[in-house]
Amino acid sequence: MLNGFKDFILRGNVISMAIGLAVGSAFTAVVTGFSKAFITPLIGLATGSVGDFSEARFTVGKTIFPYGLAISAAIAFVITAAVLYFCIVVPMTKVQARFAKEEAKDAKSEKRDCPACFSEIPAIATRCAHCTSAVEPVEAALRAAGLDKVPAQV
């Protein structure tokens, strides 16, 4: 039982996930600090609240509603999401697109219908495998297969 737990903990993806969570929480702390130090006071100045916008609240009866904290958290979330998207997702998508190999088309994978029996046959076929009718191959499929002319019929 303990060996299974040890194998689970030492598995590479668990350690990578733990590192990702630690870095993510540190990143969130930095963004939250930036938001509280710069963005929230700027919004407070723009809306007429003097000082820290996160201190904004209203009271109903004896209950205090600190709506400024919710707005600060929402701003921190939007900033975090924007930084992650523009600094990680977009560049990684471009890198993956650059290094993605374009798969070569298989000439045999292109299909068409036989004009005689309407069964599906390869586009480069010169004879239907179902009804044995002679058919003209599709020229574009021949070029894709690297064939300049129709293969000799047997």
GROMACS .gro file of N, CA, C and O in nm, residues 54-70:
model
   68
   54SER      N    1  -1.048   4.918  -0.243
   54SER     CA    2  -1.091   4.793  -0.182
   54SER      C    3  -1.158   4.815  -0.047
   54SER      O    4  -1.222   4.725   0.007
   55GLU      N    5  -1.147   4.933   0.009
   55GLU     CA    6  -1.212   4.965   0.136
   55GLU      C    7  -1.357   5.011   0.115
   55GLU      O    8  -1.426   5.038   0.214
   56ALA      N    9  -1.403   5.021  -0.008
   56ALA     CA   10  -1.540   5.067  -0.035
   56ALA      C   11  -1.640   4.965   0.020
   56ALA      O   12  -1.621   4.845   0.006
   57ARG      N   13  -1.743   5.015   0.084
   57ARG     CA   14  -1.843   4.928   0.145
   57ARG      C   15  -1.973   5.005   0.162
   57ARG      O   16  -1.976   5.127   0.158
   58PHE      N   17  -2.080   4.931   0.182
   58PHE     CA   18  -2.205   4.993   0.220
   58PHE      C   19  -2.266   4.911   0.333
   58PHE      O   20  -2.231   4.794   0.353
   59THR      N   21  -2.356   4.973   0.408
   59THR     CA   22  -2.413   4.909   0.526
   59THR      C   23  -2.564   4.904   0.513
   59THR      O   24  -2.628   5.002   0.474
   60VAL      N   25  -2.619   4.788   0.543
   60VAL     CA   26  -2.763   4.772   0.551
   60VAL      C   27  -2.792   4.722   0.693
   60VAL      O   28  -2.754   4.611   0.729
   61GLY      N   29  -2.854   4.807   0.769
   61GLY     CA   30  -2.875   4.774   0.910
   61GLY      C   31  -2.741   4.770   0.981
   61GLY      O   32  -2.666   4.866   0.981
   62LYS      N   33  -2.710   4.658   1.043
   62LYS     CA   34  -2.581   4.642   1.108
   62LYS      C   35  -2.484   4.556   1.027
   62LYS      O   36  -2.376   4.524   1.073
   63THR      N   37  -2.526   4.520   0.905
   63THR     CA   38  -2.443   4.434   0.820
   63THR      C   39  -2.362   4.518   0.723
   63THR      O   40  -2.416   4.606   0.655
   64ILE      N   41  -2.233   4.491   0.717
   64ILE     CA   42  -2.143   4.565   0.628
   64ILE      C   43  -2.115   4.479   0.505
   64ILE      O   44  -2.081   4.360   0.515
   65PHE      N   45  -2.128   4.540   0.387
   65PHE     CA   46  -2.101   4.473   0.261
   65PHE      C   47  -1.977   4.537   0.197
   65PHE      O   48  -1.986   4.644   0.138
   66PRO      N   49  -1.860   4.472   0.206
   66PRO     CA   50  -1.737   4.530   0.148
   66PRO      C   51  -1.728   4.497  -0.002
   66PRO      O   52  -1.652   4.412  -0.044
   67TYR      N   53  -1.805   4.567  -0.084
   67TYR     CA   54  -1.807   4.540  -0.228
   67TYR      C   55  -1.675   4.573  -0.296
   67TYR      O   56  -1.644   4.520  -0.403
   68GLY      N   57  -1.595   4.657  -0.236
   68GLY     CA   58  -1.464   4.691  -0.293
   68GLY      C   59  -1.372   4.570  -0.299
   68GLY      O   60  -1.293   4.555  -0.392
   69LEU      N   61  -1.382   4.480  -0.200
   69LEU     CA   62  -1.301   4.358  -0.202
   69LEU      C   63  -1.337   4.270  -0.320
   69LEU      O   64  -1.251   4.211  -0.385
   70ALA      N   65  -1.467   4.259  -0.349
   70ALA     CA   66  -1.512   4.177  -0.462
   70ALA      C   67  -1.464   4.237  -0.594
   70ALA      O   68  -1.419   4.166  -0.684
   0.00000   0.00000   0.00000
